[in-house]
Each structure stands twice: as structure tokens, then as C-alpha cells.
Amino acid sequence: MYIKKKKSWHISEALVTDESCFRNRRLFLNSLGKTVLTLSLYPSLSYASYEASNKLNKNYFLPSPYTNEKLATTYTNFYEFGSSKNIWRRASKLKVDNWSIKIDGLVKKKKTFDINNLKKLIGLEERIYRFRCVEGWAMVIPWLGFPVNKILNLVDPDKGANYLKFETFYDPKIAPGQKQNWYPWPYVEGITLKEAKNDLAFFATGMYGKDIPNQNGAPLRLVLPWKYGFKSIKSIVKITFTKEKPIGLWEKLAPKEYGFWANVNPNVPHPRWSQSKEQLLGANKYQKTQIYNGYEENVSYLYANLSKQEKLKLFR
Ligand code: MTE
């Protein structure tokens, strides 16, 4: 993101594979209104390698192919383990068995949850979301997890709470990237309480029907599909409800390039590149970027009453 001058996200030809992972065929056919569908139109259907579970939340179904699972789990951004995309082996050192998440700050019930208990307490559902990295690549991922708003009832935010601040673990012994002291570790990100209440805001604990792999943010990560991917913080250990707006790691490093809101917009270029198009991983083609990454209907109300000054910063 910040350090690399070259567009580090350009993927090699070897990694560009056909979109062979299609989701649940039954649902796919249903979504097309049970119109007669010939296999010549959708030849890859016969290669389905992952079936959506019956926990699928049908409000968040996309009638487009998933990103190839191997690609989505080996081409990742997790700077704690290095600045290349190929960190998945190193990330296996992260111990996620006895993981707890502390929730504190402006709440009536401060709590620490064991991740497995939290998953049992809330229950998991599956959602298919688009994902868009600020660098220009995009994916379609079947996540498993629960909406962020489910934790609000558990801790009961105070009246003065305006924001949620999320923090990743800090352990340079297992995460070599954290020895690079020019980054302001630990990784931090934030959203407004209003955004947290929006049903799209999601905590993922799994993807492709399995536990989420370490390199994608085990055991709990944020997924905010209408925002650039750097907001979707991985491997969360702490959530603090605050009065003041939290400053994320990238905003601290490069405030002119990465802001608090970071909503996807094809018409607002990053200072160093255009955002009008995106490369769908695995598809070997560019497609048009969509405003709010295609989720305008779900989220635009969140930003209707902001000051003029804040509105200017909505898309970076
Ligand atoms: N979370 C942490 N803790 N560390 C990171 O380096 N990278 C972010 C985000 N969450 C990052 C993080 C960026 S830049 C992106 S694009 C997404 O994770 C990538 O998610 P993925 O690797 O699962 O596709």
C-alpha cells in the first residue's frame, strides 16, 4: 500500500485462473427466476467445488462466481507477516486456539469473550459479499460469521459512544512485520456506531464454509464490503467504544492517501492511481468499480447528514 512504489498487486499470469468456483447451483438457478438455463451459457457450473451451506443468508446472495478459494487465501494483505501478498505460510505461526476478544470503553457491560463461546452465543450465518482493495483488485467471497450489530446488545453502549475502535494482536516474535518499527503497530481501524448498526457490517470467523485461515484474519476479522479493504481489520483482539474518531494504521502513516471513511467510489481517484476500474482476482479482466462497491442502497443513508467538510473525505 504505502511503501511500495510499484503496483504490487499486479498478479502473475500463473495465479490468474478461470472462475471455476460457483456457488450452490440450486440457489443460483433460483436467483435467476428458475429460467431455463443451458450449460453452454454457464459452462463452469459443472465445476462447482464449493456448495453454499444452508446457513446462507439469502439477502446477501450475489449471482456471480466466487473468487477461486486458493487465490483468495494465498494472495493476501497482512502486513504483520510482511508486505508481500505471499505470507500465508508465515501466518500459520499465529496461535488462534485460545483467543479472546476484549470489549471495553464507553459500554455498560465491559466483557472479554472467548472466540468459541462468542461464536456459539451468537451463531453463524453465511453471506456472499463483494470485496474491493484500495489497490485495485476485487473478489467475491462467501464469508461465515455474524453481523457486528449482534455485539451491541451484549455490551450495551453508553450514550456518549460514537465510534468503535478495533485492534489487532501485537507480537513481533511471531509476526516479523511488527519488527518494522516505522509502522504504528498494532493495526487499528475504526467505524462509527451508526455504521456498526448497519446490517452489512460483518465479523467473519470463516470463509468457503470453513474456519477462516490465519492469513485472512483468524479467528475474527471485520468485513465492510462497501469500504476499501484496509478497513476490514484482521485478527481482532480488542474493541473499544469511544467518543472520539479512532485513527487507523494507514491513516496515521499516510493521511493524504488513506482516510477514516474509505468508501469505494470509482470517481474519486487515489492520489497515485485511478479507482475507476478493478481487477477481479482470477478473472483476468478489469471491470468497472461500483459506488460503495455496489452497496449504495444499503449504506448511503449513513452519510446523508454529515457536514460538508466530512462529505469531502467520504471516499478516501
Ligand atoms: N488487517 C491487519 N491486521 N493487517 C493488515 O495488514 N490488511 C488490510 C485488511 N486487514 C491488513 C488487515 C488490507 S490492506 C486488505 S486489502 C485486506 O485486509 C485484505 O484482506 P484479505 O487478505 O483477506 O483479502
Short mmCIF file of C-alpha atoms and ligand atoms in Angstrom, two decimals:
data_model
loop_
_atom_site.label_atom_id
_atom_site.label_comp_id
_atom_site.label_asym_id
_atom_site.label_seq_id
_atom_site.Cartn_x
_atom_site.Cartn_y
_atom_site.Cartn_z
CA MET A 1 0.00 0.00 0.00
CA TYR A 2 2.10 2.91 1.26
CA ILE A 3 5.68 1.79 0.94
CA LYS A 4 5.67 0.10 -2.45
CA LYS A 5 6.10 2.34 -5.46
CA LYS A 6 5.38 -0.41 -7.99
CA LYS A 7 1.79 -1.61 -8.16
CA SER A 8 2.47 -4.63 -6.01
CA TRP A 9 -0.98 -6.05 -6.59
CA HIS A 10 -0.43 -6.91 -10.24
CA ILE A 11 -0.78 -10.67 -10.12
CA SER A 12 1.29 -13.03 -12.19
CA GLU A 13 -0.28 -14.97 -15.03
CA ALA A 14 0.30 -18.18 -13.06
CA LEU A 15 -2.10 -17.01 -10.38
CA VAL A 16 -4.83 -15.98 -12.79
CA THR A 17 -7.13 -18.95 -13.06
CA ASP A 18 -10.56 -19.45 -14.55
CA GLU A 19 -13.50 -18.73 -12.31
CA SER A 20 -14.28 -22.31 -11.56
CA CYS A 21 -15.87 -21.94 -8.15
CA PHE A 22 -19.57 -21.36 -8.44
CA ARG A 23 -21.83 -21.31 -5.50
CA ASN A 24 -24.73 -23.52 -4.71
CA ARG A 25 -26.29 -24.43 -8.02
CA ARG A 26 -29.80 -24.65 -6.69
CA LEU A 27 -29.67 -21.12 -5.27
CA PHE A 28 -28.04 -19.83 -8.39
CA LEU A 29 -30.84 -21.20 -10.53
CA ASN A 30 -33.45 -19.88 -8.10
CA SER A 31 -31.93 -16.43 -8.22
CA LEU A 32 -32.39 -16.40 -11.96
CA GLY A 33 -36.10 -16.95 -11.51
CA LYS A 34 -35.83 -20.60 -12.46
CA THR A 35 -35.48 -19.59 -16.08
CA VAL A 36 -34.33 -22.36 -18.33
CA LEU A 37 -30.60 -22.23 -18.27
CA THR A 38 -28.34 -24.03 -20.66
CA LEU A 39 -24.97 -25.27 -19.59
CA SER A 40 -23.48 -23.70 -22.67
CA LEU A 41 -24.30 -20.32 -21.11
CA TYR A 42 -22.78 -21.24 -17.74
CA PRO A 43 -20.22 -23.91 -18.55
CA SER A 44 -18.37 -23.56 -15.23
CA LEU A 45 -21.41 -24.65 -13.24
CA SER A 46 -20.36 -28.22 -13.78
CA TYR A 47 -17.09 -27.48 -11.93
CA ALA A 48 -18.66 -26.27 -8.71
CA SER A 49 -16.17 -27.05 -5.96
CA TYR A 50 -17.90 -25.45 -3.02
CA GLU A 51 -21.57 -25.52 -2.10
CA ALA A 52 -23.02 -22.71 0.00
CA SER A 53 -24.30 -24.01 3.32
CA ASN A 54 -27.92 -23.95 4.40
CA LYS A 55 -26.94 -21.17 6.82
CA LEU A 56 -26.75 -18.84 3.80
CA ASN A 57 -28.47 -15.51 4.43
CA LYS A 58 -30.35 -15.11 1.16
CA ASN A 59 -30.44 -11.31 1.49
CA TYR A 60 -26.73 -11.34 0.79
CA PHE A 61 -26.53 -13.62 -2.18
CA LEU A 62 -24.73 -12.48 -5.35
CA PRO A 63 -25.46 -14.19 -8.66
CA SER A 64 -21.83 -14.09 -9.74
CA PRO A 65 -18.95 -16.56 -9.36
CA TYR A 66 -16.88 -16.80 -6.20
CA THR A 67 -13.24 -15.94 -6.33
CA ASN A 68 -11.20 -19.11 -6.52
CA GLU A 69 -10.61 -20.22 -2.91
CA LYS A 70 -6.90 -20.90 -3.34
CA LEU A 71 -6.36 -17.46 -4.82
CA ALA A 72 -8.34 -15.69 -2.08
CA THR A 73 -6.34 -17.50 0.61
CA THR A 74 -2.84 -17.18 -0.88
CA TYR A 75 -2.96 -13.65 -2.29
CA THR A 76 -3.47 -11.66 0.91
CA ASN A 77 -2.55 -8.43 2.69
CA PHE A 78 -1.42 -8.96 6.27
CA TYR A 79 1.46 -6.59 6.96
CA GLU A 80 2.14 -8.10 10.39
CA PHE A 81 3.64 -11.02 8.45
CA GLY A 82 5.33 -8.99 5.70
CA SER A 83 4.47 -6.62 2.90
CA SER A 84 4.22 -9.22 0.12
CA LYS A 85 0.99 -10.97 -0.83
CA ASN A 86 2.56 -14.36 -0.24
CA ILE A 87 2.60 -14.51 3.59
CA TRP A 88 0.26 -17.44 4.19
CA ARG A 89 2.99 -19.82 5.39
CA ARG A 90 4.36 -17.30 7.88
CA ALA A 91 0.87 -16.54 9.18
CA SER A 92 0.49 -20.18 10.24
CA LYS A 93 2.64 -19.26 13.30
CA LEU A 94 -0.25 -17.29 14.76
CA LYS A 95 -1.85 -19.33 17.58
CA VAL A 96 -5.60 -18.88 17.39
CA ASP A 97 -6.78 -21.68 19.73
CA ASN A 98 -7.25 -19.76 22.97
CA TRP A 99 -8.20 -16.43 21.51
CA SER A 100 -10.14 -13.87 23.44
CA ILE A 101 -11.62 -10.53 22.45
CA LYS A 102 -11.86 -7.75 24.97
CA ILE A 103 -14.68 -5.21 24.62
CA ASP A 104 -14.27 -2.04 26.68
CA GLY A 105 -14.57 1.75 26.63
CA LEU A 106 -17.94 3.50 26.70
CA VAL A 107 -20.17 0.48 27.36
CA LYS A 108 -22.31 -0.54 30.33
CA LYS A 109 -21.06 -4.13 30.30
CA LYS A 110 -17.32 -4.44 29.63
CA LYS A 111 -16.59 -8.03 28.63
CA THR A 112 -13.93 -10.44 27.44
CA PHE A 113 -15.18 -13.24 25.19
CA ASP A 114 -13.52 -16.48 24.28
CA ILE A 115 -13.94 -16.66 20.50
CA ASN A 116 -15.51 -20.13 20.54
CA ASN A 117 -18.04 -19.09 23.18
CA LEU A 118 -18.86 -15.94 21.25
CA LYS A 119 -19.47 -17.97 18.06
CA LYS A 120 -21.78 -20.32 19.98
CA LEU A 121 -23.57 -17.49 21.75
CA ILE A 122 -24.38 -15.56 18.58
CA GLY A 123 -24.47 -18.32 15.96
CA LEU A 124 -23.04 -18.16 12.45
CA GLU A 125 -24.52 -17.41 9.06
CA GLU A 126 -23.07 -17.31 5.59
CA ARG A 127 -23.01 -14.23 3.37
CA ILE A 128 -21.66 -13.64 -0.11
CA TYR A 129 -20.02 -10.22 -0.37
CA ARG A 130 -18.01 -8.29 -2.93
CA PHE A 131 -14.63 -7.16 -1.58
CA ARG A 132 -12.57 -4.27 -3.01
CA CYS A 133 -8.99 -3.46 -2.05
CA VAL A 134 -7.85 0.17 -2.36
CA GLU A 135 -5.00 -1.16 -4.54
CA GLY A 136 -7.44 -2.02 -7.33
CA TRP A 137 -8.16 -5.77 -7.01
CA ALA A 138 -11.51 -7.25 -6.11
CA MET A 139 -13.03 -10.55 -5.04
CA VAL A 140 -16.36 -12.25 -4.28
CA ILE A 141 -16.16 -14.20 -1.01
CA PRO A 142 -18.55 -16.50 0.86
CA TRP A 143 -17.95 -15.45 4.49
CA LEU A 144 -19.15 -17.20 7.64
CA GLY A 145 -19.76 -15.11 10.74
CA PHE A 146 -22.24 -12.72 12.31
CA PRO A 147 -23.28 -9.06 11.93
CA VAL A 148 -21.34 -6.54 14.03
CA ASN A 149 -24.61 -5.23 15.48
CA LYS A 150 -25.03 -8.51 17.42
CA ILE A 151 -22.30 -7.49 19.86
CA LEU A 152 -24.01 -4.19 20.66
CA ASN A 153 -26.74 -5.91 22.69
CA LEU A 154 -24.13 -7.87 24.59
CA VAL A 155 -22.22 -4.82 25.87
CA ASP A 156 -24.83 -2.05 25.77
CA PRO A 157 -23.02 1.10 24.51
CA ASP A 158 -23.27 4.30 26.56
CA LYS A 159 -24.94 7.41 25.15
CA GLY A 160 -21.55 9.05 24.63
CA ALA A 161 -20.20 6.24 22.43
CA ASN A 162 -19.82 7.41 18.81
CA TYR A 163 -17.19 5.06 17.39
CA LEU A 164 -15.83 1.51 17.59
CA LYS A 165 -12.05 1.15 17.56
CA PHE A 166 -10.67 -2.29 16.60
CA GLU A 167 -7.17 -3.56 17.40
CA THR A 168 -5.13 -6.49 16.08
CA PHE A 169 -2.71 -8.51 18.28
CA TYR A 170 0.86 -7.26 18.85
CA ASP A 171 3.52 -9.98 18.99
CA PRO A 172 6.70 -9.27 16.99
CA LYS A 173 8.09 -12.71 17.99
CA ILE A 174 5.63 -14.44 15.70
CA ALA A 175 4.77 -11.57 13.35
CA PRO A 176 8.04 -10.36 11.78
CA GLY A 177 6.36 -7.37 10.13
CA GLN A 178 5.84 -5.92 13.59
CA LYS A 179 9.62 -5.62 13.96
CA GLN A 180 9.44 -2.90 11.30
CA ASN A 181 9.03 -0.02 13.67
CA TRP A 182 8.10 2.59 11.05
CA TYR A 183 4.59 1.09 11.12
CA PRO A 184 2.49 2.32 14.06
CA TRP A 185 1.61 -1.16 15.41
CA PRO A 186 -0.74 -2.60 16.42
CA TYR A 187 -3.02 -2.37 13.37
CA VAL A 188 -6.02 -0.25 14.33
CA GLU A 189 -9.20 0.61 12.47
CA GLY A 190 -12.46 2.32 13.33
CA ILE A 191 -16.06 2.82 12.25
CA THR A 192 -18.96 4.90 13.57
CA LEU A 193 -21.53 3.35 15.89
CA LYS A 194 -24.10 4.10 13.18
CA GLU A 195 -22.06 2.06 10.67
CA ALA A 196 -21.74 -0.76 13.21
CA LYS A 197 -25.53 -0.90 13.43
CA ASN A 198 -25.86 -1.32 9.65
CA ASP A 199 -26.62 -4.94 8.88
CA LEU A 200 -23.89 -5.22 6.22
CA ALA A 201 -21.10 -4.69 8.77
CA PHE A 202 -19.92 -8.22 9.49
CA PHE A 203 -17.45 -10.18 11.61
CA ALA A 204 -16.06 -13.13 9.68
CA THR A 205 -14.89 -16.25 11.50
CA GLY A 206 -14.90 -18.41 8.38
CA MET A 207 -14.86 -18.41 4.60
CA TYR A 208 -15.76 -21.02 1.96
CA GLY A 209 -17.63 -22.98 4.64
CA LYS A 210 -14.54 -23.47 6.87
CA ASP A 211 -12.79 -21.65 9.69
CA ILE A 212 -11.08 -18.57 8.34
CA PRO A 213 -7.38 -19.25 7.60
CA ASN A 214 -4.80 -17.32 9.64
CA GLN A 215 -3.65 -15.31 6.64
CA ASN A 216 -7.20 -14.00 6.08
CA GLY A 217 -7.56 -12.82 9.68
CA ALA A 218 -8.29 -15.75 12.01
CA PRO A 219 -10.09 -16.13 14.23
CA LEU A 220 -12.17 -12.94 13.85
CA ARG A 221 -11.94 -10.14 11.29
CA LEU A 222 -14.09 -7.28 10.21
CA VAL A 223 -15.72 -7.27 6.75
CA LEU A 224 -17.08 -3.94 5.48
CA PRO A 225 -17.91 -4.64 1.83
CA TRP A 226 -18.76 -1.04 0.86
CA LYS A 227 -15.39 0.27 2.04
CA TYR A 228 -11.84 -0.27 0.80
CA GLY A 229 -10.37 -3.48 2.17
CA PHE A 230 -7.89 -1.87 4.58
CA LYS A 231 -10.83 -1.03 6.87
CA SER A 232 -11.52 -4.78 7.25
CA ILE A 233 -9.07 -5.34 10.10
CA LYS A 234 -7.85 -8.92 10.73
CA SER A 235 -7.27 -10.98 13.88
CA ILE A 236 -9.06 -8.64 16.28
CA VAL A 237 -8.16 -8.79 20.00
CA LYS A 238 -9.87 -5.65 21.26
CA ILE A 239 -12.89 -3.48 20.50
CA THR A 240 -13.17 -0.14 22.31
CA PHE A 241 -16.24 2.11 22.18
CA THR A 242 -15.04 5.72 22.03
CA LYS A 243 -16.27 9.29 21.89
CA GLU A 244 -13.51 10.42 19.53
CA LYS A 245 -12.85 9.17 16.00
CA PRO A 246 -10.10 6.49 16.03
CA ILE A 247 -7.15 6.90 13.67
CA GLY A 248 -6.28 3.76 11.72
CA LEU A 249 -2.77 2.50 10.95
CA TRP A 250 -2.85 3.60 7.31
CA GLU A 251 -4.38 6.98 8.13
CA LYS A 252 -1.59 7.56 10.65
CA LEU A 253 1.06 6.65 8.09
CA ALA A 254 -0.35 8.48 5.07
CA PRO A 255 -3.34 10.68 5.90
CA LYS A 256 -3.49 12.16 2.40
CA GLU A 257 -3.88 8.69 0.89
CA TYR A 258 -5.98 6.73 3.39
CA GLY A 259 -8.74 8.27 5.45
CA PHE A 260 -11.27 7.26 8.06
CA TRP A 261 -14.26 6.78 5.75
CA ALA A 262 -12.62 4.96 2.80
CA ASN A 263 -15.91 4.31 0.99
CA VAL A 264 -15.46 2.87 -2.51
CA ASN A 265 -16.03 5.38 -5.32
CA PRO A 266 -14.95 4.97 -8.96
CA ASN A 267 -14.90 8.77 -9.47
CA VAL A 268 -12.54 9.68 -6.67
CA PRO A 269 -9.02 8.56 -7.58
CA HIS A 270 -6.44 7.55 -5.03
CA PRO A 271 -3.70 10.26 -5.17
CA ARG A 272 -1.46 7.81 -7.06
CA TRP A 273 -3.89 5.80 -9.24
CA SER A 274 -7.40 5.73 -10.69
CA GLN A 275 -10.19 3.85 -8.91
CA SER A 276 -12.49 3.71 -11.95
CA LYS A 277 -11.73 0.02 -12.67
CA GLU A 278 -10.79 -3.05 -10.66
CA GLN A 279 -9.22 -6.40 -11.42
CA LEU A 280 -11.43 -9.26 -10.34
CA LEU A 281 -8.95 -11.83 -9.00
CA GLY A 282 -9.00 -14.95 -11.10
CA ALA A 283 -10.98 -13.44 -13.93
CA ASN A 284 -8.05 -11.93 -15.84
CA LYS A 285 -10.08 -8.86 -16.76
CA TYR A 286 -10.88 -5.40 -15.49
CA GLN A 287 -14.40 -4.34 -14.61
CA LYS A 288 -15.97 -1.04 -13.60
CA THR A 289 -15.75 -0.12 -9.92
CA GLN A 290 -19.17 0.49 -8.38
CA ILE A 291 -20.05 3.31 -6.00
CA TYR A 292 -19.98 1.93 -2.44
CA ASN A 293 -18.81 -1.26 -4.14
CA GLY A 294 -22.39 -1.96 -5.24
CA TYR A 295 -23.95 -1.43 -1.79
CA GLU A 296 -25.20 2.15 -2.23
CA GLU A 297 -28.80 1.25 -1.40
CA ASN A 298 -27.74 -0.34 1.88
CA VAL A 299 -25.40 2.36 3.13
CA SER A 300 -25.81 5.81 1.53
CA TYR A 301 -28.23 6.94 4.30
CA LEU A 302 -25.34 6.63 6.76
CA TYR A 303 -23.65 9.64 5.21
CA ALA A 304 -26.63 11.87 4.38
CA ASN A 305 -26.34 14.16 7.42
CA LEU A 306 -22.59 14.62 7.61
CA SER A 307 -21.05 18.09 7.48
CA LYS A 308 -19.84 19.38 4.09
CA GLN A 309 -16.27 19.01 5.29
CA GLU A 310 -16.74 15.33 6.25
CA LYS A 311 -18.55 14.62 2.96
CA LEU A 312 -15.43 15.75 1.10
CA LYS A 313 -13.49 12.97 2.84
CA LEU A 314 -16.02 10.15 2.33
CA PHE A 315 -14.15 8.38 -0.47
CA ARG A 316 -10.55 8.23 0.64
N1 MTE B 1 -5.62 -6.35 8.98
C1 MTE B 1 -4.42 -6.42 9.60
N2 MTE B 1 -4.38 -6.69 10.91
N3 MTE B 1 -3.26 -6.26 8.94
C2 MTE B 1 -3.24 -5.94 7.60
O1 MTE B 1 -2.16 -5.78 7.01
N4 MTE B 1 -4.57 -5.51 5.59
C3 MTE B 1 -5.84 -4.91 5.13
C4 MTE B 1 -7.04 -5.69 5.64
N5 MTE B 1 -6.89 -6.03 7.03
C5 MTE B 1 -4.49 -5.83 6.92
C6 MTE B 1 -5.68 -6.07 7.66
C7 MTE B 1 -5.90 -4.79 3.70
S1 MTE B 1 -4.91 -3.59 3.02
C8 MTE B 1 -6.74 -5.53 2.94
S2 MTE B 1 -6.95 -5.22 1.30
C9 MTE B 1 -7.48 -6.65 3.50
O2 MTE B 1 -7.17 -6.88 4.87
C10 MTE B 1 -7.14 -7.90 2.70
O3 MTE B 1 -7.88 -8.98 3.13
P1 MTE B 1 -7.55 -10.43 2.52
O4 MTE B 1 -6.05 -10.55 2.58
O5 MTE B 1 -8.24 -11.41 3.38
O6 MTE B 1 -8.03 -10.41 1.12
#
